[in-house]
Tab-separated table of C-alpha atoms in Angstrom:
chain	number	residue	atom	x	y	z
A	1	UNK	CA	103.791	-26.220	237.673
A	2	UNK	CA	107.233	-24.876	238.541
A	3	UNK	CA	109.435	-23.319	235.718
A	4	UNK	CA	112.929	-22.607	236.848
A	5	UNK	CA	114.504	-19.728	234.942
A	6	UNK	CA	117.837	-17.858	234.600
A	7	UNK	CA	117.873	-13.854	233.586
A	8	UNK	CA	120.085	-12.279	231.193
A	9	UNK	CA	119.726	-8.666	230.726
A	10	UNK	CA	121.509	-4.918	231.839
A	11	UNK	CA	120.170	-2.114	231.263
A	12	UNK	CA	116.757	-0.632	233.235
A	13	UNK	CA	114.935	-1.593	230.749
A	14	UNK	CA	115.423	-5.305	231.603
A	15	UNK	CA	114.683	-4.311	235.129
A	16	UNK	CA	110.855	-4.690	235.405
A	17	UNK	CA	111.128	-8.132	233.878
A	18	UNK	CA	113.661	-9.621	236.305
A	19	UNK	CA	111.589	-7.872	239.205
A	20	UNK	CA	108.704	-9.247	237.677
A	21	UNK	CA	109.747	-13.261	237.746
A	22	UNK	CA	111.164	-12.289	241.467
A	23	UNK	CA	107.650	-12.253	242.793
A	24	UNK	CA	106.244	-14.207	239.910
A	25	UNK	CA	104.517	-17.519	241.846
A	26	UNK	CA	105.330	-20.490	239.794
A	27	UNK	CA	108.453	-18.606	238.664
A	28	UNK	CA	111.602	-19.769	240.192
A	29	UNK	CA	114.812	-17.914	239.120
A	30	UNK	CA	118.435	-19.004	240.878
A	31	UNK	CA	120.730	-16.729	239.328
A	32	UNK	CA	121.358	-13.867	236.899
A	33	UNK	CA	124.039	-13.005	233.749
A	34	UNK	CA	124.991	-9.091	232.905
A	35	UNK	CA	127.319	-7.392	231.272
A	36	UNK	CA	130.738	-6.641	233.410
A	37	UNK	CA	130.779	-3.085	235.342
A	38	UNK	CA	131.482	-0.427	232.850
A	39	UNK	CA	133.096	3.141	233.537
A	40	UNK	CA	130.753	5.883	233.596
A	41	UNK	CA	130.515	9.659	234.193
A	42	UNK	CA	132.830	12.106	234.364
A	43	UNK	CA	135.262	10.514	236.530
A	44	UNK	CA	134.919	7.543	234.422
A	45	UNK	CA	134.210	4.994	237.726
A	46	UNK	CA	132.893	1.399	237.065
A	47	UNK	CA	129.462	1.253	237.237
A	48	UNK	CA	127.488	-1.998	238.120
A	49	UNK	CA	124.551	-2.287	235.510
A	50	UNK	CA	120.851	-2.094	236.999
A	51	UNK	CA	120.256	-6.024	236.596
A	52	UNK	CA	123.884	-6.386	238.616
A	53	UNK	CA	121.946	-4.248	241.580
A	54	UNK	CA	118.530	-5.547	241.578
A	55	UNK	CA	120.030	-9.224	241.237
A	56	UNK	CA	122.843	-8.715	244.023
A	57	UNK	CA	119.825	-7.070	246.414
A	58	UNK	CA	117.598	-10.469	245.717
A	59	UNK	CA	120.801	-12.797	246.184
A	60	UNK	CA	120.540	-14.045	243.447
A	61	UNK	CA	124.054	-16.007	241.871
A	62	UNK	CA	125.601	-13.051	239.479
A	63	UNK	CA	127.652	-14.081	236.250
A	64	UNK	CA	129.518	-11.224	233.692
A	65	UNK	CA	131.709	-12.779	231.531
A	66	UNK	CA	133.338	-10.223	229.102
A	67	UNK	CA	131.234	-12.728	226.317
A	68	UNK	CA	128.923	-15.726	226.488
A	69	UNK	CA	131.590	-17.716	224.682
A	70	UNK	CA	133.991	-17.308	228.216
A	71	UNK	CA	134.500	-20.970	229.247
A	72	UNK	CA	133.163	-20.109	232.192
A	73	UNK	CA	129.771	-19.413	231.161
A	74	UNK	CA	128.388	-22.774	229.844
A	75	UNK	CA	129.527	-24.860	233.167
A	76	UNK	CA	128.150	-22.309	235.306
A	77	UNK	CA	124.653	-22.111	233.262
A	78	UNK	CA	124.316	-26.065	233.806
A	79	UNK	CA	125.018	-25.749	237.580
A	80	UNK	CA	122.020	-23.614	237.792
A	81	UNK	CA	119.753	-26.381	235.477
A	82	UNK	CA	117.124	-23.772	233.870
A	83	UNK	CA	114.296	-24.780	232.093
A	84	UNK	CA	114.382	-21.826	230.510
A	85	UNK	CA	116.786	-19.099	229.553
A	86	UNK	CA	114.857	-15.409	229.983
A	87	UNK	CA	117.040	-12.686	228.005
A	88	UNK	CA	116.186	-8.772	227.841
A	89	UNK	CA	118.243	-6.162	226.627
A	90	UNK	CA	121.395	-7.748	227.232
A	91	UNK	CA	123.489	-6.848	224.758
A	92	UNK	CA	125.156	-9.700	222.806
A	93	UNK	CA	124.153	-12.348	220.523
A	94	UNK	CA	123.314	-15.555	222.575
A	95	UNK	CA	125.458	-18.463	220.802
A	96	UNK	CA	123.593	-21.754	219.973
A	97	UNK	CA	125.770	-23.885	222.829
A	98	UNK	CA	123.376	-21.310	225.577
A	99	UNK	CA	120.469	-21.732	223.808
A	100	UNK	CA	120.618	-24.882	223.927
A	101	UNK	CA	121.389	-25.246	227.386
A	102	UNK	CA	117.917	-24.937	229.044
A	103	UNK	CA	115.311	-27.289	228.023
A	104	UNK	CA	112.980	-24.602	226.442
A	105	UNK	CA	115.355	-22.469	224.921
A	106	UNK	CA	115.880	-18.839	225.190
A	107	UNK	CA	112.999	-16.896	225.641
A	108	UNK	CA	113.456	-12.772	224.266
A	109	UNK	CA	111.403	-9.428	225.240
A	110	UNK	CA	111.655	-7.529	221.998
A	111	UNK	CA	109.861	-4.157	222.333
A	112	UNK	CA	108.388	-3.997	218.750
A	113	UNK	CA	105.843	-5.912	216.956
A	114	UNK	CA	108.138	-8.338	214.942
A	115	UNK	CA	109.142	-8.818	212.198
A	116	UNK	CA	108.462	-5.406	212.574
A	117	UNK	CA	111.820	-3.622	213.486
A	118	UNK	CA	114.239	-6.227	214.199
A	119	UNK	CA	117.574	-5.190	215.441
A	120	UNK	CA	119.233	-3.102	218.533
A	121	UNK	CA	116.668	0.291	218.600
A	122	UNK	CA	113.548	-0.327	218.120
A	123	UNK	CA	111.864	1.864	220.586
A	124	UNK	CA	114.252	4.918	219.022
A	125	UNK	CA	113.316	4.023	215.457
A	126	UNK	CA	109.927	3.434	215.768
A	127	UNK	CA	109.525	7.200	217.679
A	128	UNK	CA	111.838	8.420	214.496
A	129	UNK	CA	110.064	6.680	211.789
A	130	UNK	CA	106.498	8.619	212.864
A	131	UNK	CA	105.043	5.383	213.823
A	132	UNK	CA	101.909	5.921	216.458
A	133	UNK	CA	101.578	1.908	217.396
A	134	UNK	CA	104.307	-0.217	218.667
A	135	UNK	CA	104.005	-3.213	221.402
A	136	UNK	CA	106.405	-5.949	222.557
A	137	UNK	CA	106.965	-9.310	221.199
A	138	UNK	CA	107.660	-12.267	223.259
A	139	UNK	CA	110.165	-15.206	221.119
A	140	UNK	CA	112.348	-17.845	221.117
A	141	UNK	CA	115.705	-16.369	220.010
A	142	UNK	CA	117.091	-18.457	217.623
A	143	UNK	CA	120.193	-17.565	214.965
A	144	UNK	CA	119.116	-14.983	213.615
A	145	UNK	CA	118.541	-11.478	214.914
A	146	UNK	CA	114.801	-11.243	216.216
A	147	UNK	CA	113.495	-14.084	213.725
A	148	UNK	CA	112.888	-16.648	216.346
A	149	UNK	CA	109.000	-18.181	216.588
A	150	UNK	CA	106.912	-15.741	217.984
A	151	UNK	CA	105.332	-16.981	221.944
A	152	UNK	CA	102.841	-13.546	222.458
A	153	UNK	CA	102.217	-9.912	221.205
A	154	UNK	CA	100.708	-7.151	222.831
A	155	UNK	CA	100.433	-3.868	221.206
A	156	UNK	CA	101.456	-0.057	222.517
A	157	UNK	CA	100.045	3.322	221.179
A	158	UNK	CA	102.794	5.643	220.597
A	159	UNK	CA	101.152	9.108	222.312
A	160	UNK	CA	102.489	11.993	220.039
A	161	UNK	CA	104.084	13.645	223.236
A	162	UNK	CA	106.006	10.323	223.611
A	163	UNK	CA	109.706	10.353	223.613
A	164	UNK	CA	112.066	7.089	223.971
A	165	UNK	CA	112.138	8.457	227.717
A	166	UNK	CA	108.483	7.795	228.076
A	167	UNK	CA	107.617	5.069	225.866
A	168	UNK	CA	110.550	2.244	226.863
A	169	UNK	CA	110.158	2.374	230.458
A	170	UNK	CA	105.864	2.083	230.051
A	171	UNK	CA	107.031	-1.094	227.423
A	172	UNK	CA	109.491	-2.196	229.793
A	173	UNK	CA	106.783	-2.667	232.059
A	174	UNK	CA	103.926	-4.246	230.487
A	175	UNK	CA	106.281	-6.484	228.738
A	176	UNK	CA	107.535	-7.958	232.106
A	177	UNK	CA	103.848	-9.117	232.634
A	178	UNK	CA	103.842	-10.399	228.887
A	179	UNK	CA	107.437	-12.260	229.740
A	180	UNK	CA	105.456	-13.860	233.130
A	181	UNK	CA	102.952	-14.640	231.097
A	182	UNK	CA	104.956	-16.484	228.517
A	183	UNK	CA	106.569	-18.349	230.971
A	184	UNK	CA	103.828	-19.652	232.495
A	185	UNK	CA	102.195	-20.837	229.894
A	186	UNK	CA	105.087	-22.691	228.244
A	187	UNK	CA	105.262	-24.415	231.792
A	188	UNK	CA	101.775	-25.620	231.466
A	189	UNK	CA	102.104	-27.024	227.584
A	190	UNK	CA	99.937	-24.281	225.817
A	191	UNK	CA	101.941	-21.872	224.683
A	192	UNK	CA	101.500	-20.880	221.211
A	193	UNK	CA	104.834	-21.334	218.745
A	194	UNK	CA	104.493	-19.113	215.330
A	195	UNK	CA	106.799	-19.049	212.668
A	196	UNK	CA	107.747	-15.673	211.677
A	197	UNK	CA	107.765	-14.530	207.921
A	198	UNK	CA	111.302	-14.051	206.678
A	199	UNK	CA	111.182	-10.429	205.816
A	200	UNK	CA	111.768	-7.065	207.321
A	201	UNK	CA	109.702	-4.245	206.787
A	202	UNK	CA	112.638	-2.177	208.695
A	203	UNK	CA	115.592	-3.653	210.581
A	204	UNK	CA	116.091	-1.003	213.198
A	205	UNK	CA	120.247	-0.805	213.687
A	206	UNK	CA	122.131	1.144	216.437
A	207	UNK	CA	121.924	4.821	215.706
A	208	UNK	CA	125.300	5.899	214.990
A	209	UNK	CA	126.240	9.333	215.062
A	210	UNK	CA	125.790	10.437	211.661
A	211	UNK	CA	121.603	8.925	211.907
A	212	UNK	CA	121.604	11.602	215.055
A	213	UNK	CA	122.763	14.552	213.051
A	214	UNK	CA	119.654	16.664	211.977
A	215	UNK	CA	119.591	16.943	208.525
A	216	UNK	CA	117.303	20.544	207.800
A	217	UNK	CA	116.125	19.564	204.455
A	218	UNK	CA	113.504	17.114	205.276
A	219	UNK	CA	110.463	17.875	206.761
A	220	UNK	CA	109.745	19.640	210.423
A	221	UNK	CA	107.592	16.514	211.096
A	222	UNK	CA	110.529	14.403	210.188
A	223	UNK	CA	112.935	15.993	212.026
A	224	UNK	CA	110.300	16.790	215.155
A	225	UNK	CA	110.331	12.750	215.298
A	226	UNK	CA	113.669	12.211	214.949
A	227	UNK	CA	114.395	14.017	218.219
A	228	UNK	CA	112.006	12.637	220.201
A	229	UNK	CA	112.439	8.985	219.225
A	230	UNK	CA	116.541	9.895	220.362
A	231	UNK	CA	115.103	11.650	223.556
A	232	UNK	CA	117.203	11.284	226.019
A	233	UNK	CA	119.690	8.664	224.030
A	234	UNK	CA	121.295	9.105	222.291
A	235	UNK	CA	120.234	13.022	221.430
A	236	UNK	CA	119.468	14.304	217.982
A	237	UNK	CA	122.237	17.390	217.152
A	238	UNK	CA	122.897	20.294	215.295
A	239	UNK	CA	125.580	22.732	215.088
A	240	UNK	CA	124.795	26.492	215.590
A	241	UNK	CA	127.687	28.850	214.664
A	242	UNK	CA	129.984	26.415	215.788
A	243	UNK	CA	128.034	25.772	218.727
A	244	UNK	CA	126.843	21.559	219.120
A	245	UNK	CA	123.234	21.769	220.415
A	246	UNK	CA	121.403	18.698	221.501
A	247	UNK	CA	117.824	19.263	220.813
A	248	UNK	CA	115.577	17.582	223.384
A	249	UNK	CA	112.131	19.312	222.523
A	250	UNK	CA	110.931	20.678	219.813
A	251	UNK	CA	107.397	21.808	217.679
A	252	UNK	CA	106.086	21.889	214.440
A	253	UNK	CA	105.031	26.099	213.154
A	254	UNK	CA	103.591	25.827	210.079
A	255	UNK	CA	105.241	28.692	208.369
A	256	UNK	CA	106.506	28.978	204.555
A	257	UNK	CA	110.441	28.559	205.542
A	258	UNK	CA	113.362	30.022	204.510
A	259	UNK	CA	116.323	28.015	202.885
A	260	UNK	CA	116.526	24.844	205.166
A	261	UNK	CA	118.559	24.988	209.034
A	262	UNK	CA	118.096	28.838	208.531
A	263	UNK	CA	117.775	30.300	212.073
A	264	UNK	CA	114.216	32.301	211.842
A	265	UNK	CA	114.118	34.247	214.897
A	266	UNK	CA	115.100	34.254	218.645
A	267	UNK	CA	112.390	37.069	219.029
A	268	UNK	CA	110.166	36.490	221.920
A	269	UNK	CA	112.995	34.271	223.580
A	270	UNK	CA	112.114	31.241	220.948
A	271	UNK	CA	114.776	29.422	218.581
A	272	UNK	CA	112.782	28.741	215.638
A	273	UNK	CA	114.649	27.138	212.581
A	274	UNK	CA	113.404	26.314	208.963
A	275	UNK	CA	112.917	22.859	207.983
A	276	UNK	CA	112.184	21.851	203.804
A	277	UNK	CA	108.268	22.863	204.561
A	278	UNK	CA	108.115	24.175	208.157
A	279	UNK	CA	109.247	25.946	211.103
A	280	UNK	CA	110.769	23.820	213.700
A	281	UNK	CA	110.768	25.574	217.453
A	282	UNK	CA	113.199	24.188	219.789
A	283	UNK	CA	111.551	24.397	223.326
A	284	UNK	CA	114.424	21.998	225.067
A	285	UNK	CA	118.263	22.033	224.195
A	286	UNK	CA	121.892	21.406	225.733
A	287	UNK	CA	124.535	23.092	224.267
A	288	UNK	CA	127.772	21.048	224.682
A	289	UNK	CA	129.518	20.722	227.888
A	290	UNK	CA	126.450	21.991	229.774
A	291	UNK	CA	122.746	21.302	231.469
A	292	UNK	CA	120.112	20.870	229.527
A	293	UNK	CA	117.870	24.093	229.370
A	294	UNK	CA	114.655	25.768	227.959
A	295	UNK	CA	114.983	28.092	225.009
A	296	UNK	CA	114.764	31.271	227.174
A	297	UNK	CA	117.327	30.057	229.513
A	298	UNK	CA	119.497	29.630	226.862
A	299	UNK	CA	118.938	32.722	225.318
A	300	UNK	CA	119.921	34.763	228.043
A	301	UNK	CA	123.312	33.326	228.063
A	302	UNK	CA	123.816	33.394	224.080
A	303	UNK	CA	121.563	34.847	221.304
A	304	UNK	CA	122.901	33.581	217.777
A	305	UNK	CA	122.195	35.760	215.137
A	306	UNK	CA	119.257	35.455	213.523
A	307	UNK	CA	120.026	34.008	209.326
A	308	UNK	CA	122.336	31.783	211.035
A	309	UNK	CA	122.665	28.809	209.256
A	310	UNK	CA	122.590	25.221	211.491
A	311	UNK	CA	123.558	22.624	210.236
């Protein structure tokens, strides 16, 4: 049995998904909804978002009002008749007048295992948190942020060398089969429909700047985490004699530390700074304005003085 679907996603992570329903038999998908071209990059051009290119390359009809409220939206939604509404990643809340539109609702690719870390970064949080299992949720979104019934949930081991750049695109991937999945079984009758509990172990917000900030009196596995869960986005920070460093890799030395964000040593062409009960090394950094670079790259440029204090 046919389903007829329209996408609504931008970034790559909603990518694999509307590739996926593309070539999906028994998948057929008319047109697509984005966000409108933003500027980007130094010269501050608009940029068309991945979905925009990958839909436009397939032909597909192309939508991006500045909201889903635009009077446009609605009468060009019914044009396209959907039995189903497919949204990933796209970055506003879906009002009840376009969930309602399509005969099954919205269906949602949430990359957590809900109620498990509702909310706008769950990948990053997770990573952050120290969690080592994850997985994507498929849903009907409803009012509420991530509390719609749960369709299918398929869980992820977070690898301890995973970073948000690793670990989103491999669940933007398998969730696209999950979403396929989903689909196709709501077509045929027998998908499942469970309620979700009301609470929220943790709701999993966008990281504003002050979450990236590394704070040097909790612990090196703490902050060794943090900076991979906001590897590459949006980049855990310090400040280094005045210097903004974005730390992109680090390790745990399990050393007796000095007072916390001390600067140990850039002996050996290693930055090595005390956490509350460790030595963090910073293998991966970019100092502001520039690349990002190794350790000893940077260190041939700039040695701070060791007993600097980062903070």
């Amino acid at each position: 049995m046919m389903i007829r679907a329209v996408f609504f996603g931008t970034p790559e992570f909603a990518v694999p998904t509307l590739s996926a329903l593309i070539e999906a038999k028994g998948v057929e998908i008319p047109a697509a909804l984005t966000q409108p071209d933003r500027p980007a990059g130094r010269g501050k051009k608009l940029q068309p978002s991945p979905v925009k290119i990958l839909a436009q390359e397939h032909g597909l009809d192309l939508l991006q009002p500045e909201k889903l409220k635009d009077p446009e939206t609605l009468p060009w939604l019914e044009r396209h008749k959907p039995d189903v509404i497919v949204v990933v990643a796209y970055g506003g809340f879906v009002p009840k007048t376009i969930r309602e539109a399509a005969r099954f609702g919205c269906v949602n690719l949430h990359p957590s295992l809900l109620p498990m870390y509702r909310g706008a970064a769950p990948i990053q949080w997770a990573i952050a948190r120290g969690d080592t299992r994850t997985g994507n949720t498929t849903m009907y979104l409803d009012k509420g942020w991530d509390t719609g019934d749960i369709i299918y949930q398929e869980e992820e081991p977070i690898l301890p060398s995973d970073t948000y750049g690793t670990l989103a695109p491999r669940l933007a991937e398998k969730g696209a089969r999950l979403v396929v999945r989903s689909l196709l079984d709501i077509a045929e009758g027998k998908a499942p429909r469970v309620p979700q509990p009301e609470e929220c172990e943790f709701f999993a917000p966008l990281i504003n700047k002050e979450d990236a900030r590394i704070d040097w009196t909790k612990s090196a596995g703490e902050i060794h985490n943090l900076i991979r869960g906001f590897n590459p986005f949006p980049g855990a920070f310090t400040s280094c004699e005045g210097q903004r460093w974005k730390v992109l890799r680090t390790e745990v030395i399990q050393e007796t530390p000095p007072r916390p964000g001390t600067l140990v040593t850039t002996a050996f062409n290693t930055i090595r700074i005390a956490a509350a009960d460790a030595i963090v090394e910073i293998l991966e950094l970019q100092p502001a304005g520039k690349r990002a670079m190794s350790a000893s790259e940077f260190l041939r440029g700039h040695k701070p003085a060791e007993g600097a204090v980062c903070e």
